[in-house]
């Protein structure tokens, strides 16, 4: 076998792996530019070696995002990808190529944003949405219609006139920066892995099996291509303007460009201006406007000859590594963090960047005092992407991962099947204890006023609280012995602790810091197990029978309750009076607490059903009404409250409360 053939085989394997990481796992291991470089190298080598041609080579397909659980549907027109360019010169070459391909005709080009999300094909018949399908492998994709219907910016019924009886429209589903930040903040709070960028968040969200959750996350969609017979115009731009008039979101950045200098100006302008857009973009797309010219130019096996993408360079800076610190999280996971000489990157000063875990640290091969590349690109969290080896100081040693916990000295253990190291000293390691206390008192858990990060530390260091149950043994007198504690702050904490006795069971479960039990899982558990006794005695097999509880979560729950300290903690919390069971409708009792109040229910709920809430309103003297008016006293809102209702409520200044607030109200 020649060296070149061996390289072809190695490249095919490597690219298949990257395709899987990118499309299936939503977790790319290399950046797009590097991927394109490898793909080009493979395509060039394959062209030289037809004797090893293979229909299944990664050069012959466009990557798959097919997931189990969705029905697969064949595309009417295959969904291709775009060729990439990285410089103005390459875009100019593309335009010249199209003109040559059209025997010297001039072309009008349409310049567009390349939205960084996940592509979607939506079919409309007689003005109604009938199906939405992901790109999949380009030939067939997943039917995600139910999820797409939750995206409010995509019309279900078209407006205006002039649309063909049947057509397909393609676009990009995106998660706007604001929604992305919100989602990641929630995930951080729940200690769920963060999405690296809005693209991963958008494609991950679109593949959820729970349309209500999809709706909650705030996806959006921009459309950029119309396909079908009897389209309204003979050119792309006018077709898109018609699509806009039918109700589709078509970006108003779409522009007709009549010369190469128009194209160059467009690139220069958007290279910076794109940062002001509400959604992530990773480049621009240039398309030949005339449909006749598009048809003449045709397609290669992978992409149209009439369109090209121009990719923005990721923003990158170089700076010196000062030190690496190893941080211990609430669950004992050790995260290496690079402390850097401050450097300006995309408008913010970066001083620290996570190195995630030992494997990533090793791959980068970081030595002490190295000059490191920091990138932001589409990523919100700065990341270290490489080392400038030519700047390495002579004799500098590689940075080693630690083997003992930096906080308590315990020998670290490797988390099974993962790249993470963990400190096993759960009950004796200070940052883990403080982390659990902070989590327990947090707003979304027990919501105990007056205890923040600093106070949690102080309570632990003083020895007053080394376990969450110790919080309920605090007294004003004990608190006032602490530094900087006056009567007022002590009273505030005591009142907060008393109030926390009314916090619903699901938040108590969440507050316990059971690994992998975030807010959503805690809600599911509370709803189905009803009380702590049942939860504590359930084997893995019974837990996995609950919707959305997989073996990993089930084993973690069983593991947690198999530890004596944890059982003891729960007993003490129970004795202190915390809610250890789900409140049933009849238990909410009858009262006149809602006497004379008119209440509208809107959205979907997780603790009780809509009917149960109706019953509770009536049992407590209130009146449930279906529509909002001046007479409405308040709205009990779940997730996905309709936008029309929300607008009306805001106009009339009506108070909106969530289910927890409602339950507290009638207790
Ligand atoms: S045109 C045959 N226009 O980029 C036409 N694609 O790398 C192909 N994308 O799969 C698509 N913004 O997901 C087109 N304005 C835009 C786009 C766009 C984002 C995505 C799309 C496509 C990928 C190609």
Coordinates of N, CA and C in Angstrom, one line a residue, residues 3 62 86 119 129 174 197 216 218 275 287 304 329 363 403 433 460 465 473 557 592 597 617 621 646:
X3 N 2.0 5.2 0.6 CA 1.7 6.1 1.8 C 0.4 6.9 1.6
X62 N -22.9 14.2 3.5 CA -22.9 15.4 4.2 C -23.1 15.3 5.7
X86 N -12.5 31.3 2.9 CA -12.0 32.0 4.1 C -11.5 33.4 3.8
X119 N -30.0 23.2 10.2 CA -30.9 23.5 9.1 C -32.2 22.7 9.2
X129 N -48.6 24.3 7.2 CA -47.4 23.5 7.4 C -47.8 22.1 7.5
X174 N -32.3 28.6 15.0 CA -31.3 29.2 15.8 C -31.8 29.4 17.3
X197 N -22.0 26.3 22.4 CA -22.4 27.5 21.6 C -23.9 27.3 21.2
X216 N -40.3 26.0 25.4 CA -39.8 26.8 26.5 C -38.5 27.5 26.2
X218 N -37.1 28.8 23.6 CA -37.1 30.1 22.8 C -36.3 30.0 21.5
X275 N -21.6 41.2 14.9 CA -21.5 41.0 16.4 C -22.7 41.7 17.1
X287 N -25.1 33.8 -3.0 CA -25.8 33.0 -4.0 C -26.1 33.7 -5.3
X304 N -24.1 23.1 -4.2 CA -24.4 23.8 -5.4 C -23.2 24.6 -5.9
X329 N -15.6 21.4 42.7 CA -17.1 21.7 42.6 C -17.8 21.0 43.7
X363 N -3.9 16.9 25.9 CA -3.9 17.0 24.4 C -3.2 18.3 24.0
X403 N -2.8 14.8 41.7 CA -3.3 13.5 42.1 C -4.1 13.6 43.5
X433 N -18.5 20.7 50.9 CA -19.5 21.0 52.0 C -20.1 22.4 51.8
X460 N -19.6 27.3 57.6 CA -18.8 26.1 57.6 C -17.5 26.2 58.4
X465 N -22.1 24.8 60.8 CA -22.8 24.0 59.9 C -21.8 23.2 59.0
X473 N -30.5 23.7 63.2 CA -30.1 23.8 64.6 C -29.6 25.2 64.9
X557 N -29.4 8.0 42.5 CA -30.4 8.2 43.6 C -30.2 7.0 44.6
X592 N -61.0 30.0 52.6 CA -61.6 31.1 51.8 C -60.5 32.1 51.4
X597 N -61.8 36.2 44.4 CA -60.8 36.3 43.4 C -61.1 35.6 42.1
X617 N -58.6 26.1 43.1 CA -59.1 27.4 43.1 C -60.5 27.4 43.8
X621 N -62.3 29.0 47.5 CA -63.2 30.1 47.4 C -63.0 31.0 46.2
X646 N -50.2 36.8 27.4 CA -49.1 37.5 28.1 C -49.2 39.0 27.8

